[in-house]
Amino acid sequence: MNSLNHEAPIYEDAFGIGWLDFNLSNVLMMFVASLIVFILGVAATRNMKRYPKGYQNFMEWLIDFIKGIIGSNMDWRTGRLFLPLGLTLFAYIFVANMLGVVTNGVVGHTLWWKSPTADPGITLTLATLVVVLSHYYGVKLRGGKEYAKGFVRPLPFLLPFKIIEEFSNTLTLGLRLYGNIYAGEILLSLLVGLATTGVGGFLGATVPMVAWMGFSTFIGFIQAFIFVMLTMVYMSHKVSEDH
Amino acid sequence: MQGFAANLVLGAEGGLLIGDMIVQLVFFLGLLALLGKFAWGPLMKMMKDREDYVANEINTAEKSREEAHRMQREASDELKATRQDAQKIIEDARKTAGEQERDILDSARAEAERLKESARQEIEQEKEKAVQALKDQVAGMSVMIASKVIEKELSEKDQEALINQYIDEAGEKR
């Protein structure tokens, strides 16, 4: 029962503030994920040529991919604004998901290396950020009046549902990502636990483990895609004139 | 298995830490800003540049194609004109050559005529000269003969015969 018995390196009451607790493993992994994304992004855009080749091609494919997601939700004139957000979200979430698939690192009894997205607090933070941004851009691009009217369209009695929807959107967006990645990690740790029980266990665990790692990679990609897709859906609800 | 459930719950409990959330927010916004500045910005600018470049190139190509078309048309027009000119020049040359040929022939003919004429005159003169010379000689010889004859003594018989002869001749003539 591997990682499940491991503790999180929690640092409580930081700076003497009672409610300020850190999971240092999360902080480390967020930092690692951000660093990897940053290095990949910057490495891709050094030495850019008008005739792209190799890595630059890949990044341009990624941009076109995110453009496609945005384009399927809103027209490109307003959607252009969200391209950097979509790209960063996708890259960050995908890299974060992959970090836990590649390996889980345990030092002593403390789980240090894992997906930062296997933590509900972190995914909910991202989801909240997205929803708050959608409200911000809704007000910015359409004006306060149009933004407010959006809550009573098409019928006024939908107002409470619309308000509830904002919170449920946030929750589902964050928890969907968390649930998928966390479940993947649990199954991986169970398989690792099985593999450490003995020769038979090792042999028995190898095949499902490889299969599950492949599947987790797929899930990691799909979840990053879904997160960005839903981000753009919520954005378009707030910034598009017609829906 | 109970440990399982306990840990699952524990994991969930450990999730909602305010500190993590703040760190995540700061990291993500920082990442967004940095990538926007160092990665996406230049990359999108490059893609935009390329789009512009391609559009520009297409425009230019379209323009040069039209230009080439126009020039080709001009060239073919020019070629046609040149061909006509050449035709005309050849025609002219042929005509001039014909005229010249005729001139040369005419002048040659005239020259020949002139030469022939002068030759004839020369012959005529020579002939006259020869006749004149012959006449002179004959006259000289006649005088000489006459003087010889006169010198010779005329016998009475001969004189008589001569006189008779003259008389006869004179009589016959009249």
Coordinates of C-alpha atoms in Angstrom, one line a residue:
Chain A
M1 CA 0.0 0.0 0.0
N2 CA 2.5 2.4 -1.2
S3 CA 1.8 6.0 -1.5
L4 CA -1.4 5.7 0.4
N5 CA 0.6 5.2 3.6
H6 CA 2.8 8.1 2.9
E7 CA 2.4 11.4 4.4
A8 CA 2.3 14.8 2.7
P9 CA 5.1 17.2 3.8
I10 CA 2.8 19.7 5.3
Y11 CA 4.2 22.9 6.6
E12 CA 1.6 24.4 9.0
D13 CA 1.1 27.9 10.2
A14 CA 3.6 29.6 7.8
F15 CA 4.8 32.9 9.0
G16 CA 2.8 32.4 12.1
I17 CA -0.5 32.8 10.3
G18 CA -2.9 30.2 11.5
W19 CA -4.7 29.4 8.3
L20 CA -1.7 29.4 6.0
D21 CA -0.6 25.8 5.5
F22 CA 1.6 24.6 2.7
N23 CA 1.9 21.1 1.2
L24 CA 5.6 21.4 0.3
S25 CA 5.4 18.6 -2.2
N26 CA 2.7 20.5 -4.1
V27 CA 4.8 23.6 -4.0
L28 CA 7.8 21.7 -5.3
M29 CA 5.8 20.0 -8.1
M30 CA 4.1 23.3 -9.1
F31 CA 7.5 24.8 -9.3
V32 CA 8.8 21.9 -11.3
A33 CA 5.9 21.9 -13.7
S34 CA 6.0 25.7 -14.2
L35 CA 9.8 25.5 -14.8
I36 CA 9.4 22.7 -17.3
V37 CA 6.7 24.5 -19.2
F38 CA 8.7 27.7 -19.1
I39 CA 11.9 26.0 -20.4
L40 CA 10.0 24.2 -23.1
G41 CA 8.2 27.3 -24.2
V42 CA 11.3 29.4 -24.3
A43 CA 13.4 26.7 -25.9
A44 CA 10.8 26.4 -28.6
T45 CA 10.9 30.1 -29.4
R46 CA 14.7 30.6 -29.5
N47 CA 16.1 30.7 -32.9
M48 CA 12.8 31.0 -34.7
K49 CA 12.8 30.8 -38.4
R50 CA 10.3 31.9 -40.9
Y51 CA 10.5 28.4 -42.3
P52 CA 9.8 26.4 -39.2
K53 CA 11.4 23.1 -38.5
G54 CA 11.6 20.6 -35.8
Y55 CA 10.6 21.9 -32.4
Q56 CA 9.2 25.2 -33.7
N57 CA 6.9 23.2 -35.9
F58 CA 5.6 21.3 -32.9
M59 CA 4.9 24.5 -31.0
E60 CA 3.1 26.0 -34.0
W61 CA 1.0 22.9 -34.2
L62 CA 0.2 23.4 -30.5
I63 CA -0.8 27.0 -31.2
D64 CA -3.0 25.8 -34.0
F65 CA -4.5 23.2 -31.8
I66 CA -5.5 25.7 -29.1
K67 CA -6.6 28.1 -31.8
G68 CA -8.9 25.3 -33.0
I69 CA -10.4 24.9 -29.5
I70 CA -11.0 28.6 -29.2
G71 CA -12.3 28.9 -32.7
S72 CA -14.9 26.3 -32.1
N73 CA -16.3 28.4 -29.2
M74 CA -16.2 32.0 -30.3
D75 CA -15.1 34.0 -33.2
W76 CA -11.5 34.6 -33.6
R77 CA -11.6 38.4 -33.2
T78 CA -12.4 38.1 -29.5
G79 CA -10.9 34.6 -29.1
R80 CA -7.4 35.8 -30.0
L81 CA -7.3 37.4 -26.5
F82 CA -7.4 34.0 -24.8
L83 CA -4.8 32.2 -26.9
P84 CA -1.9 32.8 -24.4
L85 CA -4.2 31.7 -21.5
G86 CA -5.3 28.6 -23.4
L87 CA -1.8 27.7 -24.4
T88 CA -0.4 28.2 -20.9
L89 CA -3.2 26.3 -19.3
F90 CA -2.9 23.4 -21.7
A91 CA 0.9 23.2 -21.4
Y92 CA 0.9 23.5 -17.6
I93 CA -1.9 21.0 -16.9
F94 CA -0.5 18.5 -19.4
V95 CA 3.0 18.7 -18.0
A96 CA 1.6 18.6 -14.4
N97 CA -0.4 15.5 -15.3
M98 CA 2.6 13.8 -16.9
L99 CA 4.8 14.4 -13.9
G100 CA 2.8 11.9 -11.8
V101 CA 2.6 9.4 -14.6
V102 CA 6.3 9.2 -15.2
T103 CA 7.0 8.5 -11.5
N104 CA 6.0 9.1 -8.0
G105 CA 8.9 9.9 -5.7
V106 CA 8.9 9.0 -2.1
V107 CA 11.6 10.1 0.3
G108 CA 11.4 8.2 3.6
H109 CA 7.7 8.1 4.3
T110 CA 7.0 11.4 2.6
L111 CA 5.5 11.6 -0.8
W112 CA 7.4 14.4 -2.6
W113 CA 7.1 13.7 -6.4
K114 CA 3.6 13.5 -7.8
S115 CA 1.2 15.3 -10.1
P116 CA 0.3 18.7 -8.6
T117 CA -3.0 18.3 -10.4
A118 CA -3.7 15.3 -8.2
D119 CA -4.6 17.8 -5.5
P120 CA -8.1 19.3 -5.4
G121 CA -6.9 22.6 -4.0
I122 CA -4.7 23.2 -6.9
T123 CA -7.2 22.2 -9.6
L124 CA -9.9 24.3 -7.9
T125 CA -7.6 27.2 -7.9
L126 CA -7.1 27.0 -11.6
A127 CA -10.8 26.5 -12.1
T128 CA -11.6 29.5 -10.0
L129 CA -9.1 31.6 -11.8
V130 CA -10.7 30.6 -15.1
V131 CA -14.2 31.4 -13.9
V132 CA -13.2 34.7 -12.4
L133 CA -11.3 35.6 -15.6
S134 CA -14.5 34.8 -17.6
H135 CA -16.4 37.2 -15.4
Y136 CA -13.7 39.8 -15.7
Y137 CA -13.6 39.6 -19.5
G138 CA -17.4 39.5 -19.6
V139 CA -17.5 42.9 -18.0
K140 CA -14.6 44.2 -19.9
L141 CA -15.6 43.2 -23.4
R142 CA -19.4 43.7 -23.2
G143 CA -19.9 46.3 -20.5
G144 CA -21.4 45.9 -17.0
K145 CA -25.0 46.2 -18.2
E146 CA -24.8 43.5 -20.9
Y147 CA -22.8 41.3 -18.5
A148 CA -25.6 41.6 -15.8
K149 CA -28.3 41.0 -18.4
G150 CA -26.6 37.7 -19.2
F151 CA -27.9 36.4 -15.9
V152 CA -31.5 36.9 -16.8
R153 CA -31.4 35.6 -20.3
P154 CA -33.4 34.1 -21.8
L155 CA -35.9 34.2 -18.9
P156 CA -35.6 36.1 -15.6
F157 CA -36.6 33.2 -13.4
L158 CA -33.4 31.5 -14.5
L159 CA -31.3 33.9 -12.4
P160 CA -30.8 31.6 -9.4
F161 CA -29.8 28.7 -11.6
K162 CA -27.4 30.9 -13.5
I163 CA -25.7 31.9 -10.2
I164 CA -25.6 28.3 -9.0
E165 CA -24.2 27.4 -12.4
E166 CA -21.2 29.6 -11.9
F167 CA -20.2 27.7 -8.7
S168 CA -21.0 24.3 -10.1
N169 CA -18.9 25.1 -13.2
T170 CA -16.0 26.0 -11.0
L171 CA -16.4 22.8 -8.9
T172 CA -16.8 20.5 -11.8
L173 CA -14.0 22.0 -13.8
G174 CA -11.6 21.6 -10.9
L175 CA -12.8 18.3 -9.5
R176 CA -12.9 16.6 -12.9
L177 CA -9.3 17.2 -13.4
Y178 CA -8.4 16.3 -9.9
G179 CA -10.4 13.1 -9.9
N180 CA -9.0 11.8 -13.1
I181 CA -5.4 12.4 -12.2
Y182 CA -5.7 11.3 -8.6
A183 CA -7.4 8.1 -9.6
G184 CA -4.6 7.4 -12.1
E185 CA -2.0 7.9 -9.4
I186 CA -3.8 5.7 -6.9
L187 CA -4.0 2.9 -9.3
L188 CA -0.3 3.4 -10.2
S189 CA 0.7 3.3 -6.6
L190 CA -1.4 0.2 -6.0
L191 CA 0.4 -1.5 -8.9
V192 CA 3.7 -0.4 -7.5
G193 CA 2.7 -1.9 -4.2
L194 CA 1.8 -5.1 -5.9
A195 CA 5.1 -5.1 -7.7
T196 CA 7.1 -4.8 -4.5
T197 CA 5.4 -7.9 -2.9
G198 CA 7.6 -10.4 -4.6
V199 CA 8.7 -11.9 -7.9
G200 CA 5.2 -13.1 -8.8
G201 CA 3.8 -9.7 -7.9
F202 CA 6.4 -8.0 -9.9
L203 CA 5.7 -10.1 -13.0
G204 CA 2.0 -9.7 -12.5
A205 CA 2.2 -6.0 -12.0
T206 CA 4.4 -5.1 -15.0
V207 CA 1.9 -5.5 -17.8
P208 CA -1.0 -3.7 -16.2
M209 CA 1.4 -1.0 -15.0
V210 CA 2.7 -0.3 -18.5
A211 CA -0.8 -0.4 -19.8
W212 CA -2.0 2.0 -17.1
M213 CA 0.8 4.4 -17.6
G214 CA -0.1 4.5 -21.3
F215 CA -3.7 5.1 -20.4
S216 CA -2.7 7.8 -17.8
T217 CA -0.7 9.6 -20.5
F218 CA -3.8 9.5 -22.7
I219 CA -6.0 10.7 -19.7
G220 CA -3.5 13.5 -18.9
F221 CA -3.7 14.8 -22.5
I222 CA -7.5 14.4 -22.6
Q223 CA -8.0 16.2 -19.3
A224 CA -5.7 19.1 -20.3
F225 CA -7.7 19.3 -23.5
I226 CA -11.1 19.2 -21.7
F227 CA -9.9 21.8 -19.2
V228 CA -9.0 24.2 -21.9
M229 CA -12.1 23.4 -23.9
L230 CA -14.4 24.1 -21.0
T231 CA -12.4 27.3 -20.1
M232 CA -13.1 28.5 -23.6
V233 CA -16.8 27.5 -23.4
Y234 CA -17.3 29.4 -20.2
M235 CA -15.4 32.4 -21.6
S236 CA -17.5 32.4 -24.7
H237 CA -20.7 32.3 -22.6
K238 CA -19.5 35.5 -21.0
V239 CA -17.9 37.4 -23.9
S240 CA -20.0 36.3 -26.9
E241 CA -22.9 38.5 -28.1
D242 CA -25.1 35.6 -29.1
H243 CA -25.8 32.3 -27.6
Chain B
M1 CA -8.4 -1.9 3.2
Q2 CA -9.5 0.3 6.0
G3 CA -6.2 2.0 5.8
F4 CA -7.1 2.7 2.2
A5 CA -10.2 4.6 2.9
A6 CA -8.7 6.5 5.8
N7 CA -5.9 7.6 3.6
L8 CA -8.1 8.6 0.7
V9 CA -10.0 10.8 3.1
L10 CA -6.7 12.1 4.5
G11 CA -5.5 12.8 1.0
A12 CA -8.6 14.9 0.3
E13 CA -8.2 16.7 3.6
G14 CA -4.6 17.6 2.8
G15 CA -5.8 19.0 -0.5
L16 CA -7.5 22.2 0.4
L17 CA -4.6 24.2 1.8
I18 CA -4.8 28.0 1.4
G19 CA -1.1 28.2 1.0
D20 CA -1.1 25.8 -1.9
M21 CA -3.8 27.7 -3.6
I22 CA -2.0 31.0 -3.2
V23 CA 1.2 29.5 -4.5
Q24 CA -0.6 27.9 -7.4
L25 CA -2.2 31.2 -8.3
V26 CA 1.0 33.1 -8.1
F27 CA 2.9 30.4 -10.1
F28 CA 0.3 30.2 -12.8
L29 CA -0.1 34.0 -13.2
G30 CA 3.7 34.3 -13.2
L31 CA 4.0 31.5 -15.8
L32 CA 1.3 33.1 -17.9
A33 CA 3.1 36.5 -17.8
L34 CA 6.6 35.0 -18.5
L35 CA 5.5 32.7 -21.3
G36 CA 3.5 35.5 -22.8
K37 CA 6.5 37.7 -22.9
F38 CA 9.2 35.1 -23.8
A39 CA 7.4 32.4 -25.7
W40 CA 3.9 32.9 -27.0
G41 CA 4.5 36.6 -27.9
P42 CA 7.5 36.0 -30.2
L43 CA 6.0 32.8 -31.6
M44 CA 2.7 34.4 -32.5
K45 CA 4.5 37.4 -33.9
M46 CA 6.6 35.0 -36.0
M47 CA 3.5 33.3 -37.2
K48 CA 1.8 36.6 -38.0
D49 CA 5.0 37.7 -39.8
R50 CA 4.9 34.5 -41.9
E51 CA 1.2 35.0 -42.7
D52 CA 1.9 38.6 -43.8
Y53 CA 4.9 37.4 -45.7
V54 CA 3.0 34.7 -47.5
A55 CA 0.1 37.1 -48.3
N56 CA 2.7 39.6 -49.5
E57 CA 4.5 37.0 -51.6
I58 CA 1.2 35.9 -53.2
N59 CA 0.4 39.4 -54.0
T60 CA 3.8 40.0 -55.5
A61 CA 3.6 36.7 -57.5
E62 CA 0.2 37.8 -58.8
K63 CA 1.6 41.1 -59.8
S64 CA 4.7 39.7 -61.5
R65 CA 2.6 37.2 -63.3
E66 CA 0.5 40.0 -64.7
E67 CA 3.6 41.9 -65.5
A68 CA 5.1 38.9 -67.2
H69 CA 1.9 38.4 -69.2
R70 CA 1.9 42.0 -70.3
M71 CA 5.5 41.9 -71.3
Q72 CA 5.0 38.7 -73.2
R73 CA 2.2 40.3 -75.1
E74 CA 4.3 43.3 -75.8
A75 CA 7.2 41.1 -76.9
S76 CA 5.0 39.2 -79.2
D77 CA 3.6 42.4 -80.6
E78 CA 7.0 43.7 -81.1
L79 CA 8.1 40.5 -82.7
K80 CA 5.2 40.7 -85.2
A81 CA 6.1 44.3 -86.0
T82 CA 9.7 43.4 -86.4
R83 CA 8.8 40.5 -88.7
Q84 CA 6.8 42.9 -90.8
D85 CA 9.6 45.4 -90.9
A86 CA 12.0 42.7 -92.0
Q87 CA 9.6 41.5 -94.6
K88 CA 9.4 45.1 -95.9
I89 CA 13.1 45.5 -95.9
I90 CA 13.6 42.3 -97.8
E91 CA 10.9 43.4 -100.3
D92 CA 12.6 46.8 -100.7
A93 CA 16.0 45.2 -101.2
R94 CA 14.6 42.9 -103.8
K95 CA 13.0 45.8 -105.6
T96 CA 16.2 47.9 -105.4
A97 CA 18.2 45.0 -106.6
G98 CA 15.9 44.5 -109.6
E99 CA 16.2 48.2 -110.4
Q100 CA 19.9 48.1 -110.1
E101 CA 20.1 45.0 -112.2
R102 CA 18.1 46.7 -114.9
D103 CA 20.3 49.8 -114.7
I104 CA 23.5 47.8 -114.9
L105 CA 22.2 45.9 -117.8
D106 CA 21.1 49.1 -119.6
S107 CA 24.3 50.8 -119.0
A108 CA 26.3 47.8 -120.1
R109 CA 24.2 47.6 -123.2
A110 CA 24.7 51.3 -123.9
E111 CA 28.4 50.9 -123.4
A112 CA 28.6 48.0 -125.7
E113 CA 26.6 50.0 -128.3
R114 CA 29.0 53.0 -127.9
L115 CA 32.0 50.8 -128.2
K116 CA 30.6 49.1 -131.3
E117 CA 29.8 52.5 -132.8
S118 CA 33.3 53.9 -132.1
A119 CA 34.9 50.8 -133.5
R120 CA 32.8 51.1 -136.7
Q121 CA 33.8 54.8 -137.1
E122 CA 37.4 53.9 -136.6
I123 CA 37.2 51.2 -139.2
E124 CA 35.5 53.7 -141.6
Q125 CA 38.2 56.3 -141.0
E126 CA 41.0 53.7 -141.6
K127 CA 39.3 52.6 -144.7
E128 CA 39.0 56.1 -146.0
K129 CA 42.5 56.8 -145.1
A130 CA 43.7 53.6 -146.9
V131 CA 41.6 54.5 -150.0
Q132 CA 43.0 58.1 -149.9
A133 CA 46.5 56.7 -149.7
L134 CA 45.8 54.3 -152.5
K135 CA 44.4 57.1 -154.6
D136 CA 47.5 59.3 -153.9
Q137 CA 49.8 56.5 -154.9
V138 CA 47.8 55.7 -158.1
A139 CA 47.9 59.4 -159.1
G140 CA 51.6 59.5 -158.4
M141 CA 52.2 56.4 -160.4
S142 CA 50.0 57.7 -163.3
V143 CA 52.0 60.9 -163.5
M144 CA 55.1 58.9 -163.4
I145 CA 53.9 56.6 -166.1
A146 CA 52.6 59.5 -168.1
S147 CA 55.9 61.2 -167.9
K148 CA 57.6 58.0 -168.8
V149 CA 55.3 57.6 -171.8
I150 CA 55.8 61.2 -172.8
E151 CA 59.5 60.9 -172.5
K152 CA 59.4 57.9 -174.8
E153 CA 59.9 59.0 -178.5
L154 CA 56.7 58.7 -180.3
S155 CA 57.1 57.1 -183.8
E156 CA 55.0 58.6 -186.5
K157 CA 53.2 55.4 -186.8
D158 CA 52.4 55.3 -183.2
Q159 CA 51.5 58.9 -183.2
E160 CA 49.0 58.3 -185.9
A161 CA 47.6 55.2 -184.2
L162 CA 47.3 57.2 -181.0
I163 CA 45.5 60.0 -182.7
N164 CA 43.2 57.6 -184.4
Q165 CA 42.5 55.8 -181.2
Y166 CA 41.6 59.1 -179.4
I167 CA 39.4 60.1 -182.3
D168 CA 37.6 56.7 -182.3
E169 CA 37.1 56.9 -178.6
A170 CA 35.9 60.4 -178.8
G171 CA 33.5 59.4 -181.7
E172 CA 32.2 56.4 -179.8
K173 CA 31.6 58.4 -176.7
R174 CA 29.5 61.0 -178.4

